[in-house]
GROMACS .gro file of C-alpha atoms in nm:
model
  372
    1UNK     CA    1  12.822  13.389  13.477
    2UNK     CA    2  13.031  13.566  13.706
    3UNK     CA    3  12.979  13.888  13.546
    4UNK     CA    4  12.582  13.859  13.625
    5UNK     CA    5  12.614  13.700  14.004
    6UNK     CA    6  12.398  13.891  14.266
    7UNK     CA    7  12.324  14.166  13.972
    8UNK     CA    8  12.052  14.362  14.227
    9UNK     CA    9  12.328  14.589  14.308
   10UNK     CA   10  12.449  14.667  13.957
   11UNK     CA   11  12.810  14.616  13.981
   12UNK     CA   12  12.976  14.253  14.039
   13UNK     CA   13  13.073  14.178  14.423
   14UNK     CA   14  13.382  14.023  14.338
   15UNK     CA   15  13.568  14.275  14.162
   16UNK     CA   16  13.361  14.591  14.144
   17UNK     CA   17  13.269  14.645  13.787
   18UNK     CA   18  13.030  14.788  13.669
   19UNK     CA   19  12.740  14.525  13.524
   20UNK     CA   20  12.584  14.609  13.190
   21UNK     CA   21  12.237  14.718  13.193
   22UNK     CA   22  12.080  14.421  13.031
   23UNK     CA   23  12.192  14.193  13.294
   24UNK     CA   24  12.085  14.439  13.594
   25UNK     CA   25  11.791  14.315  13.779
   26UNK     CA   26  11.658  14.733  13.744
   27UNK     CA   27  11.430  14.912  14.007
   28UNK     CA   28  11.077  14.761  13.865
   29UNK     CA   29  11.110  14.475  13.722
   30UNK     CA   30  10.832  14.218  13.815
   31UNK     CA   31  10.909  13.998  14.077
   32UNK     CA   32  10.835  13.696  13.894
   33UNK     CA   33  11.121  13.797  13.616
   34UNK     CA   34  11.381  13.844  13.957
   35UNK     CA   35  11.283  13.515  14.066
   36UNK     CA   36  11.327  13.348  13.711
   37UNK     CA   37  11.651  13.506  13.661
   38UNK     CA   38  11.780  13.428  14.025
   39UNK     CA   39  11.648  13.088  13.971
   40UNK     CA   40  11.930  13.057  13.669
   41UNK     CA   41  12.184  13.221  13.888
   42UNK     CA   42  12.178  12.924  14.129
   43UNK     CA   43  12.118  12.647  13.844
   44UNK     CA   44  12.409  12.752  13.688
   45UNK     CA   45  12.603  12.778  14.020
   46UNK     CA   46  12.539  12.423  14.139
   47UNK     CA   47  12.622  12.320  13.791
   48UNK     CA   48  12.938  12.460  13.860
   49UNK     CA   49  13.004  12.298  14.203
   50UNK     CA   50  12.843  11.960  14.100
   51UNK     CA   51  13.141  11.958  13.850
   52UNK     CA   52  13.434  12.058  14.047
   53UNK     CA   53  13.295  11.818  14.256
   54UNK     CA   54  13.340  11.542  14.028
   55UNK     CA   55  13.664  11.640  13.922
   56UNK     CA   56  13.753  11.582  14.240
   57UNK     CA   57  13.572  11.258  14.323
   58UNK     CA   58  13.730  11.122  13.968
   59UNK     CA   59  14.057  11.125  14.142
   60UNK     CA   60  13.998  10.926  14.415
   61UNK     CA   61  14.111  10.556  14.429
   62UNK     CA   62  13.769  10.418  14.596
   63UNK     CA   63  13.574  10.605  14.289
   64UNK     CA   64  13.790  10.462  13.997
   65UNK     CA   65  13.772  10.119  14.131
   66UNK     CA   66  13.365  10.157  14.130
   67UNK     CA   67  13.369  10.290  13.778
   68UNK     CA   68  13.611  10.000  13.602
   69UNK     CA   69  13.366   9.696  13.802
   70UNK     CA   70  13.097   9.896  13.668
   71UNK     CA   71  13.227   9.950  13.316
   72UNK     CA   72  13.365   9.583  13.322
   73UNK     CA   73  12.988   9.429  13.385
   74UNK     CA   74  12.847   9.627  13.138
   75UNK     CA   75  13.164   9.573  12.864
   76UNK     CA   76  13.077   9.192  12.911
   77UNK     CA   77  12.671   9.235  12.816
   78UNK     CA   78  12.779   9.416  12.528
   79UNK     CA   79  13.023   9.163  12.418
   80UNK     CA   80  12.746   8.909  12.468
   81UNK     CA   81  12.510   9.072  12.282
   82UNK     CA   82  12.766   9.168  11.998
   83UNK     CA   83  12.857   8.815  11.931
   84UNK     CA   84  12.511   8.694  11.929
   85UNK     CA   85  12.456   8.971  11.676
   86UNK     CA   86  12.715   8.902  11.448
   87UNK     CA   87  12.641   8.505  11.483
   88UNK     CA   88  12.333   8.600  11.363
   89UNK     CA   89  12.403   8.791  11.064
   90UNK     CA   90  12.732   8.595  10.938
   91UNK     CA   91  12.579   8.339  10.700
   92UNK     CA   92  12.336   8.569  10.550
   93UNK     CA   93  12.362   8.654  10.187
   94UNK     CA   94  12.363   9.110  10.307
   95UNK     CA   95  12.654   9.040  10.503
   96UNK     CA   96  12.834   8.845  10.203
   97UNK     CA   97  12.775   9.159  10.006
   98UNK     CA   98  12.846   9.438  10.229
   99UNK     CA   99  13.119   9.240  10.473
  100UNK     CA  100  13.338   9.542  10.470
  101UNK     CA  101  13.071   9.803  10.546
  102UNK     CA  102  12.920   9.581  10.788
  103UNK     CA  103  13.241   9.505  10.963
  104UNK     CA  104  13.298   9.857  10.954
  105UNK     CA  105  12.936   9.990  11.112
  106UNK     CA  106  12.996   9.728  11.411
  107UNK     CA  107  13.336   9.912  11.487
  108UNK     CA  108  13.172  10.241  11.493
  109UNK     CA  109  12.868  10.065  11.655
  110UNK     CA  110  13.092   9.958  11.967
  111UNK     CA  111  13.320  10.324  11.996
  112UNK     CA  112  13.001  10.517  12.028
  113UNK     CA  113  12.858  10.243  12.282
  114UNK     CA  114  13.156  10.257  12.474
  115UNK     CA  115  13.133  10.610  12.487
  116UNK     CA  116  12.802  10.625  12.607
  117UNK     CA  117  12.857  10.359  12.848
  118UNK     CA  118  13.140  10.507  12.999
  119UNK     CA  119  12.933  10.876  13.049
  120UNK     CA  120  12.607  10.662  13.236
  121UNK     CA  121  12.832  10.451  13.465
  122UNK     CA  122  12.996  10.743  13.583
  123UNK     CA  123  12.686  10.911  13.650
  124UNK     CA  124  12.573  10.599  13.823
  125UNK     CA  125  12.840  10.582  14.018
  126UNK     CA  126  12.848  10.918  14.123
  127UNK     CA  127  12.536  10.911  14.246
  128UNK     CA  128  12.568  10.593  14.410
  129UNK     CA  129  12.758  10.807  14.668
  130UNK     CA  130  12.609  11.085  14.986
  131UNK     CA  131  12.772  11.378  14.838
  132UNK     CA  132  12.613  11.335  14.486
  133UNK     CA  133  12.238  11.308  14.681
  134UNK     CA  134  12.022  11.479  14.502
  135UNK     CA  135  12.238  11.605  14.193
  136UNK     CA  136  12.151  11.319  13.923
  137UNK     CA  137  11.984  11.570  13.692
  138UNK     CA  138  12.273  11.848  13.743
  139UNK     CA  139  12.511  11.510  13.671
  140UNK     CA  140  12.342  11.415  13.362
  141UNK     CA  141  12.310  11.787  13.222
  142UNK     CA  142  12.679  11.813  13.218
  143UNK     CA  143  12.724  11.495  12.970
  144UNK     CA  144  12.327  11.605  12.803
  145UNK     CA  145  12.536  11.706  12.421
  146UNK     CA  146  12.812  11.395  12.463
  147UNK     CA  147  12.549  11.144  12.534
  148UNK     CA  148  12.264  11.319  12.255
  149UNK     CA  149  12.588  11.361  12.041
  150UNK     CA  150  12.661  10.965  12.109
  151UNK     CA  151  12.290  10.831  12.056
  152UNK     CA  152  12.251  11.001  11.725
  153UNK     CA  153  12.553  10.798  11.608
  154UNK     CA  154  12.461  10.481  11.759
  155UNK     CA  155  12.055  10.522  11.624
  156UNK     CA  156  12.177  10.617  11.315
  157UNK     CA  157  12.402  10.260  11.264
  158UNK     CA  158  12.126  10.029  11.409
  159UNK     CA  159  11.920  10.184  11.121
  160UNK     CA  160  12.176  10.154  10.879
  161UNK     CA  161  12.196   9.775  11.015
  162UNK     CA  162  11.818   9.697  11.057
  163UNK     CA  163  11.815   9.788  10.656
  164UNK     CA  164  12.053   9.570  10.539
  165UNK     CA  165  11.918   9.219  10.772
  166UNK     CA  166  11.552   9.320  10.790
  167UNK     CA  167  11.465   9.595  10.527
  168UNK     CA  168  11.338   9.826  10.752
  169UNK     CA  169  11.297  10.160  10.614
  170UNK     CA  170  11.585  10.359  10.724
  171UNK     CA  171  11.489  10.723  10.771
  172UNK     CA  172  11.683  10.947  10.565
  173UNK     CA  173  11.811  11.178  10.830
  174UNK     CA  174  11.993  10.844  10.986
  175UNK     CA  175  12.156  10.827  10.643
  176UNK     CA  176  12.367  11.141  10.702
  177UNK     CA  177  12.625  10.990  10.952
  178UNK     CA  178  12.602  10.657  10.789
  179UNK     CA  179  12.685  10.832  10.406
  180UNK     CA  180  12.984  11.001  10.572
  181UNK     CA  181  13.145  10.759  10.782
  182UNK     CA  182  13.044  10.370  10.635
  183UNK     CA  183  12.852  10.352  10.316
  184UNK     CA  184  12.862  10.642  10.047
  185UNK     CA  185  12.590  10.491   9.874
  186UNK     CA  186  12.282  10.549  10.162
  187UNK     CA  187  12.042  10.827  10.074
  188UNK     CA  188  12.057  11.110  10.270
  189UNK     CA  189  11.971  11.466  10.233
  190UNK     CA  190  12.214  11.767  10.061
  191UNK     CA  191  12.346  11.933  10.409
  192UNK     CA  192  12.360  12.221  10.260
  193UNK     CA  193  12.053  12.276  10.119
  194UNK     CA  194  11.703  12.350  10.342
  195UNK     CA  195  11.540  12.039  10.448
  196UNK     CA  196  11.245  12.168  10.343
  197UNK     CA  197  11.324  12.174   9.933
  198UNK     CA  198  11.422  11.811  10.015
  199UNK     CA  199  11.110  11.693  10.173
  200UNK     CA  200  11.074  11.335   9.970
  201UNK     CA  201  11.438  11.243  10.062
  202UNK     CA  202  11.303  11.216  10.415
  203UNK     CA  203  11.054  11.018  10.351
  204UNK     CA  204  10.888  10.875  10.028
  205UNK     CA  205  10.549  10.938  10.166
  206UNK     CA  206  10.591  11.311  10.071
  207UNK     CA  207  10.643  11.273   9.701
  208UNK     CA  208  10.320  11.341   9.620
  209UNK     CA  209  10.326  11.691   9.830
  210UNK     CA  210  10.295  11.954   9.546
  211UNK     CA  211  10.479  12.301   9.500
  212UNK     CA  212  10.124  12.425   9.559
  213UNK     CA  213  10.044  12.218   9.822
  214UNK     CA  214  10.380  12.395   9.985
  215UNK     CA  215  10.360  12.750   9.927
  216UNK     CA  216  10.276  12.955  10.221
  217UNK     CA  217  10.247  12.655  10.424
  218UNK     CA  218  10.388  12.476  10.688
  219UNK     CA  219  10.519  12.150  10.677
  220UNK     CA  220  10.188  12.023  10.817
  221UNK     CA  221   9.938  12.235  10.660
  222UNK     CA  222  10.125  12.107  10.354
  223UNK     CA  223  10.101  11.775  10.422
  224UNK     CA  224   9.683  11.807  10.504
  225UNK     CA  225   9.644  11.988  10.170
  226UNK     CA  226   9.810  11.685  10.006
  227UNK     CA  227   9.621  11.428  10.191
  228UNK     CA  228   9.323  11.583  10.088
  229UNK     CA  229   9.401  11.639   9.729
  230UNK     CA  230   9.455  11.305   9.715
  231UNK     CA  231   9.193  11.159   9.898
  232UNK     CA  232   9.413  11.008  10.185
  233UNK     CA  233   9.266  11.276  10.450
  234UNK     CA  234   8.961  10.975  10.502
  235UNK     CA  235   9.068  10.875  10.850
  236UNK     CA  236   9.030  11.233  10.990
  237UNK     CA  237   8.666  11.147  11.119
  238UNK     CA  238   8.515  11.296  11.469
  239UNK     CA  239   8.544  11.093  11.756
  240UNK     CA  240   8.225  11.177  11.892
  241UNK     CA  241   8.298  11.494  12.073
  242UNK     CA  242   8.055  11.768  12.054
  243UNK     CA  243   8.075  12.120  12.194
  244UNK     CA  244   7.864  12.145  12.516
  245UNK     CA  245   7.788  11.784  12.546
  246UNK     CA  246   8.057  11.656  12.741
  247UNK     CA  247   7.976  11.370  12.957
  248UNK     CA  248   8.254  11.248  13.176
  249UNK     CA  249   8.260  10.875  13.111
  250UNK     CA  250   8.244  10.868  12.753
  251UNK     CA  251   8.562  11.091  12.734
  252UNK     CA  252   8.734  10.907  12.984
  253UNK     CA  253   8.654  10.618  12.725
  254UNK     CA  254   8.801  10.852  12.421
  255UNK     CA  255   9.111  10.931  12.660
  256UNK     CA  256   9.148  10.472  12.679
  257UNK     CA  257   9.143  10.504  12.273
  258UNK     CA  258   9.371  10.813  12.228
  259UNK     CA  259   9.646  10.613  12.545
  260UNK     CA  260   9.647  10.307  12.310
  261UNK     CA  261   9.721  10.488  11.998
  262UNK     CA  262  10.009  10.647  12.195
  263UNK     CA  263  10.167  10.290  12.260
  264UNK     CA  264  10.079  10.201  11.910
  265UNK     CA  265  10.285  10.511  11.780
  266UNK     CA  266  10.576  10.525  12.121
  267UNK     CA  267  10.835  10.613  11.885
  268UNK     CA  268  10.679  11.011  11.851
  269UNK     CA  269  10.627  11.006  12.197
  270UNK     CA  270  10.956  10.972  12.271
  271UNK     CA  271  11.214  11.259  12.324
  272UNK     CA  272  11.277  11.361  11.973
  273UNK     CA  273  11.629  11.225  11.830
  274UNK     CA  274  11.782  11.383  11.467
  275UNK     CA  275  11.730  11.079  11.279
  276UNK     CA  276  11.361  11.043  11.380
  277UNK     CA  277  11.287  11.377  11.286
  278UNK     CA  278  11.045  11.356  10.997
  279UNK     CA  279  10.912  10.994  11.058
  280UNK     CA  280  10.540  10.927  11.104
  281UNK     CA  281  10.412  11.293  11.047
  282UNK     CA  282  10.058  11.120  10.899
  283UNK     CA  283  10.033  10.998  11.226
  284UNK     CA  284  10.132  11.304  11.415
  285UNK     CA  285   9.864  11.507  11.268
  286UNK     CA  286   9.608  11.256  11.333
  287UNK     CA  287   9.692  11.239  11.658
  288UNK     CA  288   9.744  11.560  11.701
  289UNK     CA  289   9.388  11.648  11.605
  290UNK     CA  290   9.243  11.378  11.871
  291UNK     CA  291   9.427  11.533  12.168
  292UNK     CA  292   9.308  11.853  12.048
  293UNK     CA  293   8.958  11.769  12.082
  294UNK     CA  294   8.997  11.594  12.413
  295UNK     CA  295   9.198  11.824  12.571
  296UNK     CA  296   8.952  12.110  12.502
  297UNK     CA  297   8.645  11.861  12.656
  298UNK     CA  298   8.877  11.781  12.931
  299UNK     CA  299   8.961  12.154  13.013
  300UNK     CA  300   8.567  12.244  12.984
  301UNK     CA  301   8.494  11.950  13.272
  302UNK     CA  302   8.681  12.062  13.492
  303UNK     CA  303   8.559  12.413  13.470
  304UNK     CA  304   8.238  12.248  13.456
  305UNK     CA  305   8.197  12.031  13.777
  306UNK     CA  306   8.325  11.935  14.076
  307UNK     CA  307   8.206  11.609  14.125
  308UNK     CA  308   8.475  11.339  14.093
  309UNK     CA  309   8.722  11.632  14.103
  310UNK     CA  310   9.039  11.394  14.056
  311UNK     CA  311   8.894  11.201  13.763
  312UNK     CA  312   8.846  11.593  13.600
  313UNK     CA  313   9.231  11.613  13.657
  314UNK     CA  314   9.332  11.329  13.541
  315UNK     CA  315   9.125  11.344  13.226
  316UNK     CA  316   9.299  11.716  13.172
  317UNK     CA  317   9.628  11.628  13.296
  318UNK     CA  318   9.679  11.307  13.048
  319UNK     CA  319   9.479  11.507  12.758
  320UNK     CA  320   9.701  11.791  12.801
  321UNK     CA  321  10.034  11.579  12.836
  322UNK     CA  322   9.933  11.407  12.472
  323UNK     CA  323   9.813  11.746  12.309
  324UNK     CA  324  10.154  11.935  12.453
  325UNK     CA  325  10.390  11.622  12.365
  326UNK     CA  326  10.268  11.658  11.990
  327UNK     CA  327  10.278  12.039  11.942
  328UNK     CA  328  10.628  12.082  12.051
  329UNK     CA  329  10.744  11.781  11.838
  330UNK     CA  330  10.541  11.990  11.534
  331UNK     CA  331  10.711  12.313  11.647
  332UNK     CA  332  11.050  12.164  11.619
  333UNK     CA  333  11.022  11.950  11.298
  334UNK     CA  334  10.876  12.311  11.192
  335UNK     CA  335  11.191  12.477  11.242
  336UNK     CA  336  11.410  12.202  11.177
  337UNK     CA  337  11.237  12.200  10.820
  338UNK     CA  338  11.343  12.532  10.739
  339UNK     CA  339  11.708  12.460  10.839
  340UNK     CA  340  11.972  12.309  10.642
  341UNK     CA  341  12.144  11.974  10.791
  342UNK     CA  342  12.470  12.186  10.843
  343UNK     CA  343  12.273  12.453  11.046
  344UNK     CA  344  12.087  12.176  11.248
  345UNK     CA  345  12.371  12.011  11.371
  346UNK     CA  346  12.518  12.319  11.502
  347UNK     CA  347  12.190  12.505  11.658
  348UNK     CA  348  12.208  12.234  11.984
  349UNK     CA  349  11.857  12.226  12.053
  350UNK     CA  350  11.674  12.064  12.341
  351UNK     CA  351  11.405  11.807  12.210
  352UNK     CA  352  11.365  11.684  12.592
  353UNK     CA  353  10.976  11.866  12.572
  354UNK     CA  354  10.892  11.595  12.332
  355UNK     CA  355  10.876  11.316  12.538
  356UNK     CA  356  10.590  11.247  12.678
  357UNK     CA  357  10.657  11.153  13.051
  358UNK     CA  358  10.851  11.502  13.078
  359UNK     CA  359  10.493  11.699  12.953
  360UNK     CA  360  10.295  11.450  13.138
  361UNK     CA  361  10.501  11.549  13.474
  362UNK     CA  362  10.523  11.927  13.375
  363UNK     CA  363  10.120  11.936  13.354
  364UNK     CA  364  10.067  11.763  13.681
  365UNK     CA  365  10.268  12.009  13.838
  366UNK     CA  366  10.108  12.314  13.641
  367UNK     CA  367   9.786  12.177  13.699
  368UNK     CA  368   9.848  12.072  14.102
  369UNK     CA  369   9.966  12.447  14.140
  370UNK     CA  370   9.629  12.578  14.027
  371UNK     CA  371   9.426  12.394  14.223
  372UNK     CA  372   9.593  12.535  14.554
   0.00000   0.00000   0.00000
């Protein structure tokens, strides 16, 4: 980063050299692109104090006594909840025949939760205190990979355990960690082959998706030529929406239908972890249509009116947060699907702009800017 500090004069103020041309800010560029790049600068720079700073805070004796009350409370809920767990599960006939697996997931169950737990209350603490006003999100960014790294472990064993007590469906990309580290025997796809070639492994509700229905085709468009090969495409009616007949209360009362359908289905509109990747896609793409639909109404009211001017907003700004949610989950189960497990695990990415609160806030904003 150093390298690339103040780059408007072309050469770095701290020792002279010379910066290379890409990372110049060059006579002409628009302002918007200095302002984005200058923008990074001082993201990554308060990334850097926020962590000296807590390498400095970690040492002090006030801190450390904060952090081990807080890790003691929160070591005691888990040890309540762990023992009513394994109360629970103790005379049943799955724990009889997988005692040594089980045994084995609740160890890995607790390491990762201990990890995790140890990563929040330090955060917590942190910014409990006046120097850490204000820096939560710079805080949690430096832990972001150790805590997504964490989750994925500890998702991936409740699956593993809400299969063996309560035959839940565990999704297949769960299986991965599980197959590796506690029980050989879970199904799970090849890592080193494309996810795509191993579509029914991820969920059983793709077995009937064709060669044909796959060639040239995205995931998705896959999946809708299956559906409607097979006849299952039925639920993919209108909802009433017609071009140039938008009336404000009756999509206000499609927008009620479409926010209950979102509570029905939370789990896609929440950020997007590994082992949820390829679950409910059916319901994505019904969805996805609906928020299409409404969104476009939405954005025609309010260039349409200006009566009840916040209604028009709100209408556009909940629409939008739905329709944008949905498309980048598609994107990245689009990508993902062309990847191989080994490859996925090492690309990193950010899933945060599939969750539904973070679009819903991003659009308010986008939308609040416009209107000044």
């Amino acid at each position: 980063m150093a390298a690339a500090f103040f780059a408007l004069t072309g050469k770095n103020i701290y020792t002279g050299e010379e910066i290379p041309a890409g990372d110049r800010l060059e006579t002409g560029v628009s302002a918007r692109a200095a302002m984005v790049r200058l923008n990074n600068l001082t993201m990554d720079y308060d990334s850097m104090v926020t962590e000296r700073m807590i390498a400095i805070t970690e040492e002090e004796e006030d801190f450390k006594t904060a952090l081990a009350e807080r890790l003691k409370a929160r070591k005691d809920d888990f040890e309540k909840e762990e023992n009513a767990l394994r109360e629970k599960i103790r005379t049943s006939e799955a724990y009889a025949k997988n005692r040594e697996k089980v045994d084995k997931a609740m160890a890995e169950r607790k390491k990762f939760y201990e990890k995790r737990s140890a990563i929040s209350a330090k955060i917590d603490v942190l910014c409990e205190r006046a120097e850490f006003a204000g820096r939560r999100e710079l805080a949690e960014g430096l832990y972001f990979y150790e805590q997504r790294t964490a989750e994925y472990y500890t998702d991936s064993i409740r699956a593993y355990l809400s299969n063996l007590f309560e035959q839940e469906p565990m999704p297949a990309m769960a299986g991965i960690y599980v197959s590796v580290n506690i029980d050989p025997g879970v199904v799970c796809p090849d890592p080193k082959k494309i996810l795509d070639s191993q579509i029914a492994k991820l969920d059983p509700g793709f077995e009937r998706i064709s060669e044909e229905d796959k060639k040239n085709a995205t995931l998705f468009l896959a999946l809708e030529r299956m559906q409607r090969r097979t006849g299952a495409a039925s639920y993919r009616q209108d909802e009433g929406i017609t071009d140039g007949a938008y009336d404000l209360d009756e999509v206000f009362k499609l927008l009620e239908k479409l926010e209950a359908k979102v509570k029905e289905h939370n789990v896609i509109f929440r950020e997007l972890m590994l082992p949820e990747m390829f679950v409910k896609l059916p319901e994505l793409v019904e969805l996805f249509d609906e928020a299409k639909s409404l969104r476009d109404a939405a954005s025609y009211l309010l260039d349409e009116g200006f009566d009840r001017l916040d209604e028009r907003y709100e209408l556009y700004q909940k629409s939008s947060a739905v329709y944008d949610t949905l498309f980048n989950r598609a994107r990245h189960i689009v990508v993902a699907s062309r990847m191989t497990i080994n490859e996925l695990a090492e690309t990193y990415q950010d899933y945060h702009s599939t969750d539904y609160a973070y679009c819903y806030d991003r659009i308010v904003k986008i939308s609040e800017e416009g209107a000044r």
